[in-house]
């Protein structure tokens, strides 16, 4: 049987007690994989001709007590920082893997982004039926795009305009069982295909 890119041990890192022990496991097991993903996916994003993307592996450097419940590599068209920009992320919670486009609370243009997305909301509802949407990147849960429907999407976008901490997260979640069954090639194929589906929404978000 071919070794998958992700293993059960990767997801189990988020069940390790204590900041020091969990961070050590993150640094040895998961961050090297994020570096590999960072190199390949930033190249893929840059090849789309909209500018150069840079990878940012989460280091969780400010944590002093609570261990991280998730971790990721982010992609943005800036070498320094990404949180204030619309960006892509690939990462893990203990329950699932995520491949997402994110507008998080540090973004200064949330009102403009929400207005542009509202005018093009049909692009969101036309995504494949396994795509999910959320208003908070700090929570693992997300709504299925098909199930939440246009009304639910409009509510999320209204909140993005009016609530300081509101966010816009959209993409795919894969259960840990599904993720660990994918070979490295299958995982990267899925990641790139997901980005292809999200890129027209990214263009709207950035006002292209």
mmCIF file of N, CA and C in Angstrom, residues 112-197:
data_model
loop_
_atom_site.group_PDB
_atom_site.id
_atom_site.type_symbol
_atom_site.label_atom_id
_atom_site.label_comp_id
_atom_site.label_asym_id
_atom_site.label_seq_id
_atom_site.Cartn_x
_atom_site.Cartn_y
_atom_site.Cartn_z
ATOM 1 N N UNK A 112 -15.812 46.427 1.658
ATOM 2 C CA UNK A 112 -15.737 46.374 0.202
ATOM 3 C C UNK A 112 -15.779 44.947 -0.321
ATOM 4 N N UNK A 113 -15.094 44.055 0.363
ATOM 5 C CA UNK A 113 -15.088 42.647 -0.044
ATOM 6 C C UNK A 113 -16.499 42.067 0.043
ATOM 7 N N UNK A 114 -17.187 42.348 1.155
ATOM 8 C CA UNK A 114 -18.552 41.838 1.321
ATOM 9 C C UNK A 114 -19.481 42.376 0.233
ATOM 10 N N UNK A 115 -19.329 43.653 -0.119
ATOM 11 C CA UNK A 115 -20.178 44.244 -1.167
ATOM 12 C C UNK A 115 -19.921 43.575 -2.513
ATOM 13 N N UNK A 116 -18.640 43.361 -2.830
ATOM 14 C CA UNK A 116 -18.308 42.720 -4.115
ATOM 15 C C UNK A 116 -18.814 41.273 -4.162
ATOM 16 N N UNK A 117 -18.658 40.559 -3.056
ATOM 17 C CA UNK A 117 -19.129 39.176 -3.015
ATOM 18 C C UNK A 117 -20.659 39.106 -3.095
ATOM 19 N N UNK A 118 -21.333 40.049 -2.450
ATOM 20 C CA UNK A 118 -22.803 40.058 -2.485
ATOM 21 C C UNK A 118 -23.321 40.201 -3.912
ATOM 22 N N UNK A 119 -22.629 41.015 -4.710
ATOM 23 C CA UNK A 119 -23.040 41.205 -6.103
ATOM 24 C C UNK A 119 -22.769 39.973 -6.958
ATOM 25 N N UNK A 120 -21.910 39.099 -6.470
ATOM 26 C CA UNK A 120 -21.526 37.904 -7.244
ATOM 27 C C UNK A 120 -21.772 36.622 -6.443
ATOM 28 N N UNK A 121 -22.790 36.659 -5.586
ATOM 29 C CA UNK A 121 -23.030 35.530 -4.678
ATOM 30 C C UNK A 121 -23.340 34.233 -5.424
ATOM 31 N N UNK A 122 -23.858 34.347 -6.653
ATOM 32 C CA UNK A 122 -24.168 33.135 -7.414
ATOM 33 C C UNK A 122 -22.911 32.323 -7.728
ATOM 34 N N UNK A 123 -21.749 32.973 -7.738
ATOM 35 C CA UNK A 123 -20.499 32.241 -7.949
ATOM 36 C C UNK A 123 -20.194 31.342 -6.756
ATOM 37 N N UNK A 124 -20.637 31.760 -5.573
ATOM 38 C CA UNK A 124 -20.439 30.943 -4.382
ATOM 39 C C UNK A 124 -21.385 29.748 -4.397
ATOM 40 N N UNK A 125 -22.661 29.994 -4.708
ATOM 41 C CA UNK A 125 -23.638 28.893 -4.706
ATOM 42 C C UNK A 125 -23.395 27.901 -5.833
ATOM 43 N N UNK A 126 -22.630 28.302 -6.849
ATOM 44 C CA UNK A 126 -22.363 27.388 -7.964
ATOM 45 C C UNK A 126 -21.127 26.511 -7.737
ATOM 46 N N UNK A 127 -20.479 26.660 -6.576
ATOM 47 C CA UNK A 127 -19.332 25.805 -6.261
ATOM 48 C C UNK A 127 -19.777 24.359 -6.105
ATOM 49 N N UNK A 128 -18.863 23.385 -6.271
ATOM 50 C CA UNK A 128 -19.211 21.974 -6.055
ATOM 51 C C UNK A 128 -19.848 21.749 -4.680
ATOM 52 N N UNK A 129 -20.694 20.717 -4.578
ATOM 53 C CA UNK A 129 -21.522 20.573 -3.379
ATOM 54 C C UNK A 129 -20.758 20.130 -2.128
ATOM 55 N N UNK A 130 -19.442 19.871 -2.256
ATOM 56 C CA UNK A 130 -18.675 19.535 -1.050
ATOM 57 C C UNK A 130 -17.933 20.746 -0.477
ATOM 58 N N UNK A 131 -18.175 21.933 -1.022
ATOM 59 C CA UNK A 131 -17.521 23.129 -0.493
ATOM 60 C C UNK A 131 -18.261 23.628 0.746
ATOM 61 N N UNK A 132 -17.494 24.231 1.654
ATOM 62 C CA UNK A 132 -18.057 24.717 2.913
ATOM 63 C C UNK A 132 -17.700 26.182 3.116
ATOM 64 N N UNK A 133 -18.456 26.850 4.003
ATOM 65 C CA UNK A 133 -18.285 28.272 4.248
ATOM 66 C C UNK A 133 -18.426 28.547 5.738
ATOM 67 N N UNK A 134 -17.701 29.552 6.215
ATOM 68 C CA UNK A 134 -17.686 29.859 7.640
ATOM 69 C C UNK A 134 -17.448 31.347 7.839
ATOM 70 N N UNK A 135 -17.797 31.828 9.030
ATOM 71 C CA UNK A 135 -17.534 33.212 9.386
ATOM 72 C C UNK A 135 -16.522 33.364 10.500
ATOM 73 N N UNK A 136 -15.778 32.273 10.803
ATOM 74 C CA UNK A 136 -14.843 32.314 11.926
ATOM 75 C C UNK A 136 -13.749 31.258 11.739
ATOM 76 N N UNK A 137 -12.523 31.709 11.450
ATOM 77 C CA UNK A 137 -11.444 30.740 11.199
ATOM 78 C C UNK A 137 -10.935 30.084 12.481
ATOM 79 N N UNK A 138 -11.386 30.580 13.642
ATOM 80 C CA UNK A 138 -10.948 30.015 14.910
ATOM 81 C C UNK A 138 -11.764 28.785 15.315
ATOM 82 N N UNK A 139 -12.832 28.512 14.576
ATOM 83 C CA UNK A 139 -13.686 27.358 14.881
ATOM 84 C C UNK A 139 -13.567 26.323 13.765
ATOM 85 N N UNK A 140 -13.538 25.039 14.136
ATOM 86 C CA UNK A 140 -13.389 24.005 13.097
ATOM 87 C C UNK A 140 -14.646 23.787 12.262
ATOM 88 N N UNK A 141 -15.803 24.174 12.794
ATOM 89 C CA UNK A 141 -17.050 23.905 12.097
ATOM 90 C C UNK A 141 -17.247 24.848 10.911
ATOM 91 N N UNK A 142 -17.958 24.352 9.906
ATOM 92 C CA UNK A 142 -18.320 25.176 8.750
ATOM 93 C C UNK A 142 -19.639 24.658 8.185
ATOM 94 N N UNK A 143 -20.303 25.510 7.400
ATOM 95 C CA UNK A 143 -21.576 25.152 6.782
ATOM 96 C C UNK A 143 -21.353 24.683 5.348
ATOM 97 N N UNK A 144 -22.085 23.678 4.951
ATOM 98 C CA UNK A 144 -22.065 23.265 3.554
ATOM 99 C C UNK A 144 -22.703 24.363 2.706
ATOM 100 N N UNK A 145 -22.012 24.781 1.645
ATOM 101 C CA UNK A 145 -22.487 25.891 0.808
ATOM 102 C C UNK A 145 -23.878 25.597 0.252
ATOM 103 N N UNK A 146 -24.082 24.384 -0.199
ATOM 104 C CA UNK A 146 -25.370 24.019 -0.798
ATOM 105 C C UNK A 146 -26.486 24.083 0.247
ATOM 106 N N UNK A 147 -26.184 23.625 1.466
ATOM 107 C CA UNK A 147 -27.213 23.581 2.501
ATOM 108 C C UNK A 147 -27.538 24.967 3.058
ATOM 109 N N UNK A 148 -26.527 25.816 3.216
ATOM 110 C CA UNK A 148 -26.768 27.149 3.780
ATOM 111 C C UNK A 148 -27.518 28.031 2.789
ATOM 112 N N UNK A 149 -27.272 27.810 1.486
ATOM 113 C CA UNK A 149 -28.028 28.504 0.453
ATOM 114 C C UNK A 149 -27.737 29.990 0.374
ATOM 115 N N UNK A 150 -28.427 30.641 -0.546
ATOM 116 C CA UNK A 150 -28.196 32.066 -0.799
ATOM 117 C C UNK A 150 -28.486 32.917 0.435
ATOM 118 N N UNK A 151 -29.552 32.587 1.170
ATOM 119 C CA UNK A 151 -29.915 33.378 2.342
ATOM 120 C C UNK A 151 -28.810 33.315 3.406
ATOM 121 N N UNK A 152 -28.283 32.121 3.642
ATOM 122 C CA UNK A 152 -27.221 31.975 4.625
ATOM 123 C C UNK A 152 -25.948 32.694 4.216
ATOM 124 N N UNK A 153 -25.640 32.665 2.923
ATOM 125 C CA UNK A 153 -24.464 33.370 2.411
ATOM 126 C C UNK A 153 -24.648 34.876 2.584
ATOM 127 N N UNK A 154 -25.842 35.379 2.262
ATOM 128 C CA UNK A 154 -26.117 36.810 2.432
ATOM 129 C C UNK A 154 -25.969 37.228 3.900
ATOM 130 N N UNK A 155 -26.410 36.381 4.815
ATOM 131 C CA UNK A 155 -26.275 36.687 6.240
ATOM 132 C C UNK A 155 -24.808 36.769 6.651
ATOM 133 N N UNK A 156 -23.993 35.841 6.151
ATOM 134 C CA UNK A 156 -22.562 35.869 6.453
ATOM 135 C C UNK A 156 -21.904 37.129 5.905
ATOM 136 N N UNK A 157 -22.298 37.528 4.697
ATOM 137 C CA UNK A 157 -21.705 38.717 4.084
ATOM 138 C C UNK A 157 -22.184 39.997 4.767
ATOM 139 N N UNK A 158 -23.428 40.008 5.211
ATOM 140 C CA UNK A 158 -23.908 41.160 6.001
ATOM 141 C C UNK A 158 -23.092 41.291 7.279
ATOM 142 N N UNK A 159 -22.853 40.167 7.916
ATOM 143 C CA UNK A 159 -22.085 40.162 9.166
ATOM 144 C C UNK A 159 -20.649 40.622 8.913
ATOM 145 N N UNK A 160 -20.096 40.237 7.758
ATOM 146 C CA UNK A 160 -18.736 40.642 7.415
ATOM 147 C C UNK A 160 -18.609 42.165 7.358
ATOM 148 N N UNK A 161 -19.677 42.820 6.939
ATOM 149 C CA UNK A 161 -19.659 44.285 6.836
ATOM 150 C C UNK A 161 -19.833 44.977 8.185
ATOM 151 N N UNK A 162 -20.548 44.342 9.105
ATOM 152 C CA UNK A 162 -21.004 45.059 10.292
ATOM 153 C C UNK A 162 -20.345 44.622 11.598
ATOM 154 N N UNK A 163 -19.767 43.432 11.631
ATOM 155 C CA UNK A 163 -19.190 42.902 12.873
ATOM 156 C C UNK A 163 -17.669 42.898 12.763
ATOM 157 N N UNK A 164 -17.023 43.538 13.722
ATOM 158 C CA UNK A 164 -15.565 43.732 13.654
ATOM 159 C C UNK A 164 -14.812 42.416 13.531
ATOM 160 N N UNK A 165 -15.240 41.387 14.264
ATOM 161 C CA UNK A 165 -14.523 40.109 14.286
ATOM 162 C C UNK A 165 -14.982 39.139 13.189
ATOM 163 N N UNK A 166 -15.963 39.544 12.396
ATOM 164 C CA UNK A 166 -16.509 38.649 11.374
ATOM 165 C C UNK A 166 -15.478 38.353 10.292
ATOM 166 N N UNK A 167 -15.583 37.173 9.726
ATOM 167 C CA UNK A 167 -14.635 36.713 8.708
ATOM 168 C C UNK A 167 -15.385 36.019 7.572
ATOM 169 N N UNK A 168 -14.645 35.695 6.513
ATOM 170 C CA UNK A 168 -15.209 34.960 5.382
ATOM 171 C C UNK A 168 -14.222 33.866 5.001
ATOM 172 N N UNK A 169 -14.640 32.637 5.217
ATOM 173 C CA UNK A 169 -13.788 31.468 4.959
ATOM 174 C C UNK A 169 -14.542 30.541 4.026
ATOM 175 N N UNK A 170 -13.926 30.118 2.924
ATOM 176 C CA UNK A 170 -14.611 29.224 1.992
ATOM 177 C C UNK A 170 -13.608 28.243 1.393
ATOM 178 N N UNK A 171 -14.045 27.014 1.218
ATOM 179 C CA UNK A 171 -13.151 26.013 0.647
ATOM 180 C C UNK A 171 -13.643 24.602 0.900
ATOM 181 N N UNK A 172 -12.689 23.700 1.069
ATOM 182 C CA UNK A 172 -13.017 22.290 1.278
ATOM 183 C C UNK A 172 -12.467 21.804 2.613
ATOM 184 N N UNK A 173 -13.232 20.939 3.268
ATOM 185 C CA UNK A 173 -12.764 20.179 4.419
ATOM 186 C C UNK A 173 -12.724 18.707 4.034
ATOM 187 N N UNK A 174 -11.658 18.023 4.428
ATOM 188 C CA UNK A 174 -11.555 16.577 4.238
ATOM 189 C C UNK A 174 -11.406 15.934 5.607
ATOM 190 N N UNK A 175 -12.221 14.954 5.906
ATOM 191 C CA UNK A 175 -12.078 14.246 7.169
ATOM 192 C C UNK A 175 -10.681 13.630 7.257
ATOM 193 N N UNK A 176 -10.220 13.413 8.473
ATOM 194 C CA UNK A 176 -8.883 12.835 8.649
ATOM 195 C C UNK A 176 -8.786 11.478 7.961
ATOM 196 N N UNK A 177 -9.873 10.705 7.957
ATOM 197 C CA UNK A 177 -9.847 9.395 7.307
ATOM 198 C C UNK A 177 -9.670 9.530 5.797
ATOM 199 N N UNK A 178 -10.376 10.487 5.217
ATOM 200 C CA UNK A 178 -10.249 10.720 3.775
ATOM 201 C C UNK A 178 -8.861 11.244 3.433
ATOM 202 N N UNK A 179 -8.376 12.195 4.241
ATOM 203 C CA UNK A 179 -7.077 12.811 3.960
ATOM 204 C C UNK A 179 -5.941 11.793 4.018
ATOM 205 N N UNK A 180 -5.998 10.883 4.976
ATOM 206 C CA UNK A 180 -4.905 9.920 5.136
ATOM 207 C C UNK A 180 -4.921 8.830 4.064
ATOM 208 N N UNK A 181 -5.995 8.767 3.310
ATOM 209 C CA UNK A 181 -6.061 7.788 2.214
ATOM 210 C C UNK A 181 -5.444 8.315 0.922
ATOM 211 N N UNK A 182 -5.163 9.618 0.869
ATOM 212 C CA UNK A 182 -4.646 10.215 -0.361
ATOM 213 C C UNK A 182 -3.129 10.065 -0.452
ATOM 214 N N UNK A 183 -2.656 9.676 -1.627
ATOM 215 C CA UNK A 183 -1.216 9.703 -1.878
ATOM 216 C C UNK A 183 -0.771 11.158 -1.998
ATOM 217 N N UNK A 184 0.523 11.390 -2.016
ATOM 218 C CA UNK A 184 1.016 12.754 -2.164
ATOM 219 C C UNK A 184 0.507 13.374 -3.456
ATOM 220 N N UNK A 185 0.547 12.622 -4.533
ATOM 221 C CA UNK A 185 0.085 13.141 -5.827
ATOM 222 C C UNK A 185 -1.404 13.463 -5.786
ATOM 223 N N UNK A 186 -2.191 12.574 -5.179
ATOM 224 C CA UNK A 186 -3.639 12.803 -5.096
ATOM 225 C C UNK A 186 -3.950 14.025 -4.241
ATOM 226 N N UNK A 187 -3.210 14.189 -3.148
ATOM 227 C CA UNK A 187 -3.426 15.344 -2.281
ATOM 228 C C UNK A 187 -3.141 16.648 -3.025
ATOM 229 N N UNK A 188 -2.008 16.716 -3.725
ATOM 230 C CA UNK A 188 -1.674 17.946 -4.435
ATOM 231 C C UNK A 188 -2.637 18.205 -5.593
ATOM 232 N N UNK A 189 -3.079 17.146 -6.252
ATOM 233 C CA UNK A 189 -4.079 17.317 -7.311
ATOM 234 C C UNK A 189 -5.360 17.937 -6.744
ATOM 235 N N UNK A 190 -5.783 17.431 -5.582
ATOM 236 C CA UNK A 190 -6.998 17.952 -4.958
ATOM 237 C C UNK A 190 -6.806 19.395 -4.505
ATOM 238 N N UNK A 191 -5.652 19.689 -3.915
ATOM 239 C CA UNK A 191 -5.375 21.056 -3.454
ATOM 240 C C UNK A 191 -5.412 22.032 -4.629
ATOM 241 N N UNK A 192 -4.786 21.657 -5.738
ATOM 242 C CA UNK A 192 -4.741 22.551 -6.891
ATOM 243 C C UNK A 192 -6.115 22.694 -7.541
ATOM 244 N N UNK A 193 -6.874 21.607 -7.583
ATOM 245 C CA UNK A 193 -8.221 21.675 -8.151
ATOM 246 C C UNK A 193 -9.125 22.555 -7.290
ATOM 247 N N UNK A 194 -8.959 22.483 -5.966
ATOM 248 C CA UNK A 194 -9.734 23.329 -5.059
ATOM 249 C C UNK A 194 -9.383 24.797 -5.261
ATOM 250 N N UNK A 195 -8.112 25.080 -5.398
ATOM 251 C CA UNK A 195 -7.675 26.459 -5.660
ATOM 252 C C UNK A 195 -8.251 26.956 -6.987
ATOM 253 N N UNK A 196 -8.274 26.093 -8.001
ATOM 254 C CA UNK A 196 -8.865 26.478 -9.286
ATOM 255 C C UNK A 196 -10.324 26.907 -9.106
ATOM 256 N N UNK A 197 -11.060 26.164 -8.264
ATOM 257 C CA UNK A 197 -12.467 26.493 -8.024
ATOM 258 C C UNK A 197 -12.611 27.806 -7.247
#
